[in-house]
CSV table of C-alpha atoms in Angstrom, one decimal:
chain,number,residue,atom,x,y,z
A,1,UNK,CA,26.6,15.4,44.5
A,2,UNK,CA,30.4,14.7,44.1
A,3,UNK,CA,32.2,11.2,44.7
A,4,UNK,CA,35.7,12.0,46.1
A,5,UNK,CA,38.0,9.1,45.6
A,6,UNK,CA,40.8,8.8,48.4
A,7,UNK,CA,44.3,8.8,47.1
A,8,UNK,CA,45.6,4.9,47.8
A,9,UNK,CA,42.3,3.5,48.5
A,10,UNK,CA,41.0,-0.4,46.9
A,11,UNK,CA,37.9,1.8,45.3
A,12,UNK,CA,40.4,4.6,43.9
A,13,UNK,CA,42.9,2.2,42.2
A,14,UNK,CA,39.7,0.1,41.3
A,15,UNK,CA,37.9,3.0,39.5
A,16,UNK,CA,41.1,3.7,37.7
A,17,UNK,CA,42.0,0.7,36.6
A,18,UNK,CA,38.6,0.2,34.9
A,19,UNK,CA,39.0,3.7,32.9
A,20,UNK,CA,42.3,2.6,31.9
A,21,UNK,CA,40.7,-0.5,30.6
A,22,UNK,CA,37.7,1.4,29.1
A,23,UNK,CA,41.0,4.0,27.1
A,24,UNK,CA,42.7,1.1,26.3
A,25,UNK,CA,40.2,-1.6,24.7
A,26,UNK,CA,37.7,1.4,23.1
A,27,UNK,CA,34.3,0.3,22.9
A,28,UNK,CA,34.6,-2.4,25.7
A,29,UNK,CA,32.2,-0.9,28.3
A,30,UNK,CA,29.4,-0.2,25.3
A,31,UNK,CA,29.2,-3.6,23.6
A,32,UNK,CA,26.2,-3.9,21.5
A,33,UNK,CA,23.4,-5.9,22.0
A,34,UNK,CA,20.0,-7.6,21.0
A,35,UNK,CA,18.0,-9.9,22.5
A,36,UNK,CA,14.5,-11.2,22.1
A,37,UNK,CA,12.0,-12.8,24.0
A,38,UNK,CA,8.8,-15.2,22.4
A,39,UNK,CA,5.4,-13.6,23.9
A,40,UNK,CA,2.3,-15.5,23.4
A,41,UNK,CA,-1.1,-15.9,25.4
A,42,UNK,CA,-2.6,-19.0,23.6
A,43,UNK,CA,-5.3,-19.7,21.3
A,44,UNK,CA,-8.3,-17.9,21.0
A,45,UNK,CA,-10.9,-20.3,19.7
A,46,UNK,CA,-12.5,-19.5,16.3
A,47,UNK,CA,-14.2,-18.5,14.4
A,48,UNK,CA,-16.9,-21.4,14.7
A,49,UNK,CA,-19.4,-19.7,12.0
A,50,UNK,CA,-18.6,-19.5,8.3
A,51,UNK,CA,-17.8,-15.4,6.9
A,52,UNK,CA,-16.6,-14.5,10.3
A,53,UNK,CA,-12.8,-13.8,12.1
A,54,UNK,CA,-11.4,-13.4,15.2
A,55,UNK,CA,-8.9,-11.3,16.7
A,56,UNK,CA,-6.1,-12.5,19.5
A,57,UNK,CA,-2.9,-10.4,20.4
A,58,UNK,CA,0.5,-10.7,21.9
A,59,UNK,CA,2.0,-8.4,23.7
A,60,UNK,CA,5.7,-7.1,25.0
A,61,UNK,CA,5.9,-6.9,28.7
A,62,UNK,CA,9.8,-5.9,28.1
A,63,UNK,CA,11.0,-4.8,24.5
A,64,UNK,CA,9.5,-3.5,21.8
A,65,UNK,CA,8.2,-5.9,18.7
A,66,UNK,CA,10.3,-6.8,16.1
A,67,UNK,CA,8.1,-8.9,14.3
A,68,UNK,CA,5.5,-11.3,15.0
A,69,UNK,CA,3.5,-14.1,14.1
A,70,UNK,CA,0.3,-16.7,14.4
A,71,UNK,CA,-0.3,-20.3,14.0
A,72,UNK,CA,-3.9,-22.1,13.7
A,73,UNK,CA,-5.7,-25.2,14.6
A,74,UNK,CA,-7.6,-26.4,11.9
A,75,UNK,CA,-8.9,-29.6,12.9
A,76,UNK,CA,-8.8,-33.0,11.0
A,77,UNK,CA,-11.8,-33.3,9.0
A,78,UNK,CA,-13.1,-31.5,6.1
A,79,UNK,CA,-13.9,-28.1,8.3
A,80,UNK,CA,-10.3,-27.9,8.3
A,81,UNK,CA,-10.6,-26.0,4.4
A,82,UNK,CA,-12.6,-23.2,6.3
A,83,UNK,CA,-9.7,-21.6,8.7
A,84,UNK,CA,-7.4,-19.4,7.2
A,85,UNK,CA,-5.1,-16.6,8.4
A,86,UNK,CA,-6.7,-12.7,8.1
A,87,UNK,CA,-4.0,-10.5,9.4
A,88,UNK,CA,-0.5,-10.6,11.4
A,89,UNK,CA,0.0,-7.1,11.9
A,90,UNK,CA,2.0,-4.6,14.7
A,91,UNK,CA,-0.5,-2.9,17.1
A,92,UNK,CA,-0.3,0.2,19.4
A,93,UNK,CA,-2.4,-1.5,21.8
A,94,UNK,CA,-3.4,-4.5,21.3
A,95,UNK,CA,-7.0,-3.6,20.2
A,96,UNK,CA,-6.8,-1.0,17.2
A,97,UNK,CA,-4.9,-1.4,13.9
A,98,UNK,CA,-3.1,1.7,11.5
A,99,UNK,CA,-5.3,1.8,8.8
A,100,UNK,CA,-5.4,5.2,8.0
A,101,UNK,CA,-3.4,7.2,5.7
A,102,UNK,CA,-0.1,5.4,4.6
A,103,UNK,CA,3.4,6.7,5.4
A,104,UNK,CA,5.3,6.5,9.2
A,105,UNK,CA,1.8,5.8,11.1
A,106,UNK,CA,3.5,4.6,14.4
A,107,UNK,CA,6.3,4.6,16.9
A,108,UNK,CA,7.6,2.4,19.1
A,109,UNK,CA,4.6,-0.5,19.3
A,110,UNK,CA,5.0,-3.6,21.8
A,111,UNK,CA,1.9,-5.4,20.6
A,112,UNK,CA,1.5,-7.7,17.9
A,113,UNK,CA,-2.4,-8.8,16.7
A,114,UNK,CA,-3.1,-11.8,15.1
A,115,UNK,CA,-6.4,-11.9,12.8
A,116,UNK,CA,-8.3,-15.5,11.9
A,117,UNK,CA,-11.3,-15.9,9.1
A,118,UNK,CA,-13.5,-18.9,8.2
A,119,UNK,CA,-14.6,-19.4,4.2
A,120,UNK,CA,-18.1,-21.5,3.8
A,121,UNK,CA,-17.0,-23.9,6.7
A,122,UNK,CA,-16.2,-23.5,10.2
A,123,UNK,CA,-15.8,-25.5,12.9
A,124,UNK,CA,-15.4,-25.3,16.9
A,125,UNK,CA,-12.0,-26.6,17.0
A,126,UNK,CA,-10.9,-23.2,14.9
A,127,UNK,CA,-8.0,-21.4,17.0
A,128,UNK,CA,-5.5,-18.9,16.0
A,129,UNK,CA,-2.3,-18.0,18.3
A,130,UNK,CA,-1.1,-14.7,18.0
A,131,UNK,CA,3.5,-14.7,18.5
A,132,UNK,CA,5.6,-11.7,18.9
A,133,UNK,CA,8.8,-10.9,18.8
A,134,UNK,CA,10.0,-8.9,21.7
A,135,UNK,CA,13.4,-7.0,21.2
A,136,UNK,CA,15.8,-5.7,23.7
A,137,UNK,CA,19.0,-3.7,22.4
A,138,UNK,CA,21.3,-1.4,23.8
A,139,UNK,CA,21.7,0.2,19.9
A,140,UNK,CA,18.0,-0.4,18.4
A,141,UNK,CA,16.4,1.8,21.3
A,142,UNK,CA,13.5,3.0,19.1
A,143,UNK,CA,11.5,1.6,16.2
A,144,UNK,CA,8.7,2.9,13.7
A,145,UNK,CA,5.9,1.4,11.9
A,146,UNK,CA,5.6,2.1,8.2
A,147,UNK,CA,2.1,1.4,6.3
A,148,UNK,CA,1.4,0.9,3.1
A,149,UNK,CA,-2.8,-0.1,1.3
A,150,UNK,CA,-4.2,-0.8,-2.0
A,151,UNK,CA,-7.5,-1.5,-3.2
A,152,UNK,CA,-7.9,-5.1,-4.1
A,153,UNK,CA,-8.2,-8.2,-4.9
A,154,UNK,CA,-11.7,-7.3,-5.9
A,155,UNK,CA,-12.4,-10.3,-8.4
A,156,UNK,CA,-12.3,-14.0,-8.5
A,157,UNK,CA,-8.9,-15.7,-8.3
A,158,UNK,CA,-6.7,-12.5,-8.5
A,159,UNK,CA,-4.4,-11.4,-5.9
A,160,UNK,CA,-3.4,-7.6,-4.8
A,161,UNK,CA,0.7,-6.7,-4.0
A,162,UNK,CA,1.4,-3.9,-2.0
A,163,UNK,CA,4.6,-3.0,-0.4
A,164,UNK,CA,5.8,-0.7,2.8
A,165,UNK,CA,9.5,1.1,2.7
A,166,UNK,CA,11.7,1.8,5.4
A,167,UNK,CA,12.9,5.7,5.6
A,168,UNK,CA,16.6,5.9,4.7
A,169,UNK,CA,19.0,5.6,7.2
A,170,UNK,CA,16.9,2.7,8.5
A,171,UNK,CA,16.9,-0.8,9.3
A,172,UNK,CA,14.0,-3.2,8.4
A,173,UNK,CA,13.4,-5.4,11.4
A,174,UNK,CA,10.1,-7.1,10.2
A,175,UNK,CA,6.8,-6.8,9.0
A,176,UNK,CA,3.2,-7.5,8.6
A,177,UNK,CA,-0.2,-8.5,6.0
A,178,UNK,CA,-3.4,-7.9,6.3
A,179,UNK,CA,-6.4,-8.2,4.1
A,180,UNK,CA,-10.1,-6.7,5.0
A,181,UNK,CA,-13.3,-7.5,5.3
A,182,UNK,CA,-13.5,-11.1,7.0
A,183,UNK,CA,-16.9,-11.2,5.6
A,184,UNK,CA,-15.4,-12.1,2.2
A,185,UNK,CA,-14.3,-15.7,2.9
A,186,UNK,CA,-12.1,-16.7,-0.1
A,187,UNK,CA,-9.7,-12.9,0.8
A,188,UNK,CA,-6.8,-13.9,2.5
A,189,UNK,CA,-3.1,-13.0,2.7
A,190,UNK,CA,-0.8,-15.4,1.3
A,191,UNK,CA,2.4,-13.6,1.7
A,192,UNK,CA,4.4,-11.4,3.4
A,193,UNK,CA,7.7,-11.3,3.1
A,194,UNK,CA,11.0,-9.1,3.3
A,195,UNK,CA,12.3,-7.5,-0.2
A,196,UNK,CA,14.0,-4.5,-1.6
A,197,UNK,CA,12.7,-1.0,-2.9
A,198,UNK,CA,14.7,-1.4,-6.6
A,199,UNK,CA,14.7,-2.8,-9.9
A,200,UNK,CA,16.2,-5.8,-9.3
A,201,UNK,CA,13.9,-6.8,-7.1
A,202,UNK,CA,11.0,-5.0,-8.9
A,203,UNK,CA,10.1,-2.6,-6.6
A,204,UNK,CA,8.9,-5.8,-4.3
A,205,UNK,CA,7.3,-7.5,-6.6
A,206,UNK,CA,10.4,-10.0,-6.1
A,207,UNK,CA,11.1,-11.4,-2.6
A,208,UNK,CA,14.9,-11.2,-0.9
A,209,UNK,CA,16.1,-14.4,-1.8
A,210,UNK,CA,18.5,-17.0,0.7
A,211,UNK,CA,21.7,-14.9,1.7
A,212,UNK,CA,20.5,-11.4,0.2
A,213,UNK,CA,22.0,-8.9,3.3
A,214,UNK,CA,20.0,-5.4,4.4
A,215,UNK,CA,16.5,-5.7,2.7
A,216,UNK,CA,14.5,-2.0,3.0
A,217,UNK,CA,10.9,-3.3,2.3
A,218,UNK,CA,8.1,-5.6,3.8
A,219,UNK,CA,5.7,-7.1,1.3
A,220,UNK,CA,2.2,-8.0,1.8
A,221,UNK,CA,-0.2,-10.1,-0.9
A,222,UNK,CA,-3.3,-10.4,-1.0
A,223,UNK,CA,-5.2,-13.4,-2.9
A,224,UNK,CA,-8.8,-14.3,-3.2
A,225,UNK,CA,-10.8,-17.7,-4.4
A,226,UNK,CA,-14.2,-17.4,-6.3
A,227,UNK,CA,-15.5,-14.2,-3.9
A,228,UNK,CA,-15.9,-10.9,-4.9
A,229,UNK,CA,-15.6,-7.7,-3.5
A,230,UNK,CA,-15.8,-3.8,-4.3
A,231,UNK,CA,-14.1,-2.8,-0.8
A,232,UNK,CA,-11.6,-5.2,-0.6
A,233,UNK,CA,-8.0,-4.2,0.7
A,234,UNK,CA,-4.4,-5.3,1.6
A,235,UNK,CA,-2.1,-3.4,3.8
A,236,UNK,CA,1.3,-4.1,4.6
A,237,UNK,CA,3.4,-2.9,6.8
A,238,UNK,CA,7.3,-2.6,8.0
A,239,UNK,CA,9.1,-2.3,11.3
A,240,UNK,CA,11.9,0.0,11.5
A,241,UNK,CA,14.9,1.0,13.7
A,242,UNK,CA,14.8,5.3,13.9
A,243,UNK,CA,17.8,6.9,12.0
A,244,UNK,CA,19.6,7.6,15.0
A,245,UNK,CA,21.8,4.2,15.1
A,246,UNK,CA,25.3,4.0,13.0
A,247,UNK,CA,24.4,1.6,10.3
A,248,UNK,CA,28.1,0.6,10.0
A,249,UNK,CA,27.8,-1.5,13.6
A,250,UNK,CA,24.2,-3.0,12.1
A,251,UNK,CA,23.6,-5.5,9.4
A,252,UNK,CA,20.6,-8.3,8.6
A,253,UNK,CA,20.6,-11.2,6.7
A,254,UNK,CA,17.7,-13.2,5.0
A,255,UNK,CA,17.3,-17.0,5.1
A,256,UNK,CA,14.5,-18.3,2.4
A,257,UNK,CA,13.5,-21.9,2.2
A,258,UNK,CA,10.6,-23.1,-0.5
A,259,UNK,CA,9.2,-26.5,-0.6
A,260,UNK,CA,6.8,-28.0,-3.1
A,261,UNK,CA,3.1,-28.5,-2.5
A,262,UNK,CA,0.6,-28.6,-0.8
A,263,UNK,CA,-0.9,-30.3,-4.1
A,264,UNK,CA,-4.2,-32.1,-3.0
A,265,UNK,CA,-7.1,-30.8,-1.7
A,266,UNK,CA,-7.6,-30.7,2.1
A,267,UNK,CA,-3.6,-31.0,2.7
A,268,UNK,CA,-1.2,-29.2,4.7
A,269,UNK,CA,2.8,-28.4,4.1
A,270,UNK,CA,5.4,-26.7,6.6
A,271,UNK,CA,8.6,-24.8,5.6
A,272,UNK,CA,11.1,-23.8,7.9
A,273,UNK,CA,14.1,-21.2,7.7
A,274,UNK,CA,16.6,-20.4,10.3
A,275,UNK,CA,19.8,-17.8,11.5
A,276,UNK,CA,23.4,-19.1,12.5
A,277,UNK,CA,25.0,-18.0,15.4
A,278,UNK,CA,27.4,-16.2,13.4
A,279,UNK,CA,24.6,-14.3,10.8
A,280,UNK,CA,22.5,-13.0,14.3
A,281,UNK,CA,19.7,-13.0,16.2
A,282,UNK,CA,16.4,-14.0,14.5
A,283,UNK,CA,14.2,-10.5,14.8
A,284,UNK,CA,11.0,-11.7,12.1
A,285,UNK,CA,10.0,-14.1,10.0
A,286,UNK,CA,7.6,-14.2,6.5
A,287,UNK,CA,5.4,-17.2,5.1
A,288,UNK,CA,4.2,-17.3,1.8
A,289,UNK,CA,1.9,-19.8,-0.6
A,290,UNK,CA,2.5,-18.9,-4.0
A,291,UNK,CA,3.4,-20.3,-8.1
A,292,UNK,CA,7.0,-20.4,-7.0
A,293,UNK,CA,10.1,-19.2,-7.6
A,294,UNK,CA,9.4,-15.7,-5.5
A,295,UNK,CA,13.3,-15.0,-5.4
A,296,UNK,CA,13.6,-14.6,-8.7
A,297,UNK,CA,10.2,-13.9,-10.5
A,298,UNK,CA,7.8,-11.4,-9.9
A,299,UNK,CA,5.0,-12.9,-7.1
A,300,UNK,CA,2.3,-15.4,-8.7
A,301,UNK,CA,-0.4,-16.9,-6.4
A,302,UNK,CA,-1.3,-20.3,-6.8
A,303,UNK,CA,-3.7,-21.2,-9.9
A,304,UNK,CA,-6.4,-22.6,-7.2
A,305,UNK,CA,-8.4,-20.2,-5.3
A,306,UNK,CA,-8.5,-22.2,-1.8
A,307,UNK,CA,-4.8,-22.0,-1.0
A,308,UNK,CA,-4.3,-20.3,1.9
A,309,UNK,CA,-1.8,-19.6,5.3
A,310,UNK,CA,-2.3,-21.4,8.8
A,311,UNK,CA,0.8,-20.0,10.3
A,312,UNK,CA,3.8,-18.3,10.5
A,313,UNK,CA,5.8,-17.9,13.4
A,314,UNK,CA,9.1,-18.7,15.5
A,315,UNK,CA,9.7,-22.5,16.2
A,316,UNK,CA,12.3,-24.6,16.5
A,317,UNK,CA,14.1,-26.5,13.5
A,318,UNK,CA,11.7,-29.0,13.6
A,319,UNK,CA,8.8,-26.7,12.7
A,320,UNK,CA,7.5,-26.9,16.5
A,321,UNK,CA,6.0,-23.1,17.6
A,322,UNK,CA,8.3,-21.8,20.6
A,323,UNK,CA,6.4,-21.0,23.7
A,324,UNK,CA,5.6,-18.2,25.4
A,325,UNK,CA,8.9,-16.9,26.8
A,326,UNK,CA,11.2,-18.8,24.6
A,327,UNK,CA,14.4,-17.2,24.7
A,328,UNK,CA,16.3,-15.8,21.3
A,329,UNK,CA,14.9,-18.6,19.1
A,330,UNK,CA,16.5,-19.4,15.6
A,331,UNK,CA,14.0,-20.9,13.1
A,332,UNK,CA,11.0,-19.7,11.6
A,333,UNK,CA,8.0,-21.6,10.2
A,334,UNK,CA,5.5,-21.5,7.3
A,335,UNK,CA,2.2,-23.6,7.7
A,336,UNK,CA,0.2,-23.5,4.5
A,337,UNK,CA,-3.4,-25.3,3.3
A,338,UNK,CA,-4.5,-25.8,-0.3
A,339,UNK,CA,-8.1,-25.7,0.8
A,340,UNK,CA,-10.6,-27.7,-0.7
A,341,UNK,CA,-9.6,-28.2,-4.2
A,342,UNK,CA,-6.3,-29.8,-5.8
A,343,UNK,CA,-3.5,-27.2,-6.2
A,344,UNK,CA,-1.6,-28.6,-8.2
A,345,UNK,CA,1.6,-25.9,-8.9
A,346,UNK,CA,1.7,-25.0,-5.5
A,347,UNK,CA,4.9,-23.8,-3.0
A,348,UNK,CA,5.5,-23.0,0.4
A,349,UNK,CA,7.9,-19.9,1.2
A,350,UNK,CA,9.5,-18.8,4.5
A,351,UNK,CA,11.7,-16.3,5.1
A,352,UNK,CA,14.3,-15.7,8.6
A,353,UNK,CA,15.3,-11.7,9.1
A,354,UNK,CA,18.7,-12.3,11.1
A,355,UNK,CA,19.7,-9.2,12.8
A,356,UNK,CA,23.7,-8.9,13.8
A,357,UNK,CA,24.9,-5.5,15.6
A,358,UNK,CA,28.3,-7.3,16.2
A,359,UNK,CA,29.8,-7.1,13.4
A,360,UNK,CA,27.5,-4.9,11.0
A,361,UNK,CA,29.2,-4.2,7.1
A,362,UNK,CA,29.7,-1.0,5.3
A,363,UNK,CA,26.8,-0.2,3.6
């Protein structure tokens, strides 16, 4: 079916006028975009028995997930040692995780799970929030899901690296940890973060420090306490654009932020990074507890065994989680526990992937 435009008519000159405008300022009608959009559903409560997890997820009504995100109750007494973090991890559905063999394992997810364990103490006022990060773009129409495992940690206060690499021609949008079984109650993750497939930064052993531009790789660690445990793994995993976008018009920048502590036992610390206006939209965060200095040292755990992640997700600059439907938020959070022993040596790492299609850089 054919539109005929009338010579003289409003509509005619209209039309014309806004394909002169179109010739004149090129690019006008097809300026690039990216939004996203908080999703959460709230806490699921637990786990209320010791060795256990539970499993929560957050999903993308609109948009595809960038990156995600969870943030536990804990309590106030003693218990509070018990809760630690399992998994934050990208989801097909909601339900079932890629596990299988590593490589390109997925395509275009929109949910994000969020996995909590208990050690030798629980309590009823355990809770973990699942956050993801829902992305709309007119240039980043398509993403992938890149997975990565090792064996490991399989013996007392040792920790397992393993890291997950973008295809070329990609972007890295975010990422995810995981460590199995939740049986094992010391096995945690206590890191992911964004880093680059190369010597300088050790293949990921090193962590994309404050200002480093267009990181390829998602690192995941995982670190265990006095436990034990033949069938112990970590997987990681990173989000990725397709390779059908011009990565001249794209570009990401990585805000880091470490804090000392927590030192004592039964304490909790909070870091928080964050994107400017002018560096992009905030796509994915990373949280780490670690020795320190993961910017420019290969990754050390801390020298305690209990040390472990409550949270990481997207807040506000005061550390405060952003609701469910929060609009393009700019900060990310950390929330870290030294469990029930001292720590002393201890730091708190998070990390802010800022996405900018306006003004990209020539790789």
């Amino acid at each position: 079916m054919s539109t005929r435009i009338r010579r003289g008519s409003a509509t005619g000159k209209a039309l014309i006028l806004a394909a002169l405008l179109t010739v004149a300022v090129p690019g006008a009608a097809y300026a690039k975009t990216v939004d996203v959009t908080v999703s959460t559903p709230g806490a699921t409560m637990g786990p209320a028995t010791p060795f256990t997890g539970v499993t929560s997820h957050a999903d993308c009504p609109d948009g595809l997930v960038s990156g995600g995100g969870a943030d536990q109750a804990i309590g106030n007494d003693e218990m509070s040692n018990g809760n630690h973090v399992m998994g934050m991890v990208p989801s097909a559905d909601g339900a079932t995780e890629y596990t299988d063999t590593p490589g390109v394992v997925g395509a275009d997810p929109t949910h994000w799970m969020a996995f909590g364990g208990s050690g030798s103490r629980s309590s009823e006022a355990f809770s973990t929030t699942p956050y993801a990060i829902c992305l709309r773009s007119n240039l980043i129409r398509h993403t992938q899901v890149v997975m990565n495992k090792a064996n490991g940690p399989t013996t007392g206060l040792s920790s397992k690296l393993v890291t997950a690499t973008c295809p070329a021609g990609t972007v890295l949008l975010g990422g995810g940890a995981r460590t199995t079984p939740a049986s094992v109650g010391s096995l945690k993750p206590i890191a992911g973060f964004p880093t680059f497939d190369d010597a300088e930064h050790h293949f990921g052993s090193i962590a994309a420090g404050d200002g480093e531009r267009d990181p390829d790789s998602w690192t995941a660690v995982g670190g265990i306490g006095g436990g034990r445990g033949a069938d112990n793994m970590t997987y990681a995993y990173a989000l990725c654009s397709t390779d059908d976008i011009d990565l001249k018009h794209v570009s990401t920048t990585v805000h880091f932020t470490e804090v000392s502590g927590p030192n004592t036992a039964s304490t909790g610390q909070t870091a928080t990074a964050g994107c400017s206006r002018e560096e992009g939209q905030l796509v994915s965060g990373g949280a780490a507890i670690s020795g320190g200095n993961v910017t420019t040292t290969d990754f050390s755990k801390a020298t305690s065994g209990g040390p472990h992640l409550n949270g990481s997700f997207p807040s506000d600059a005061a550390g405060n989680p952003v609701g469910d439907g929060g609009a393009n938020p700019s900060y990310w959070t950390a929330a870290t526990h030294s469990g029930g022993s001292p720590s002393p040596g201890s730091y708190s790492d998070v990390w802010a992937l800022c996405l900018d299609v306006r003004h990209g850089h020539k790789r």
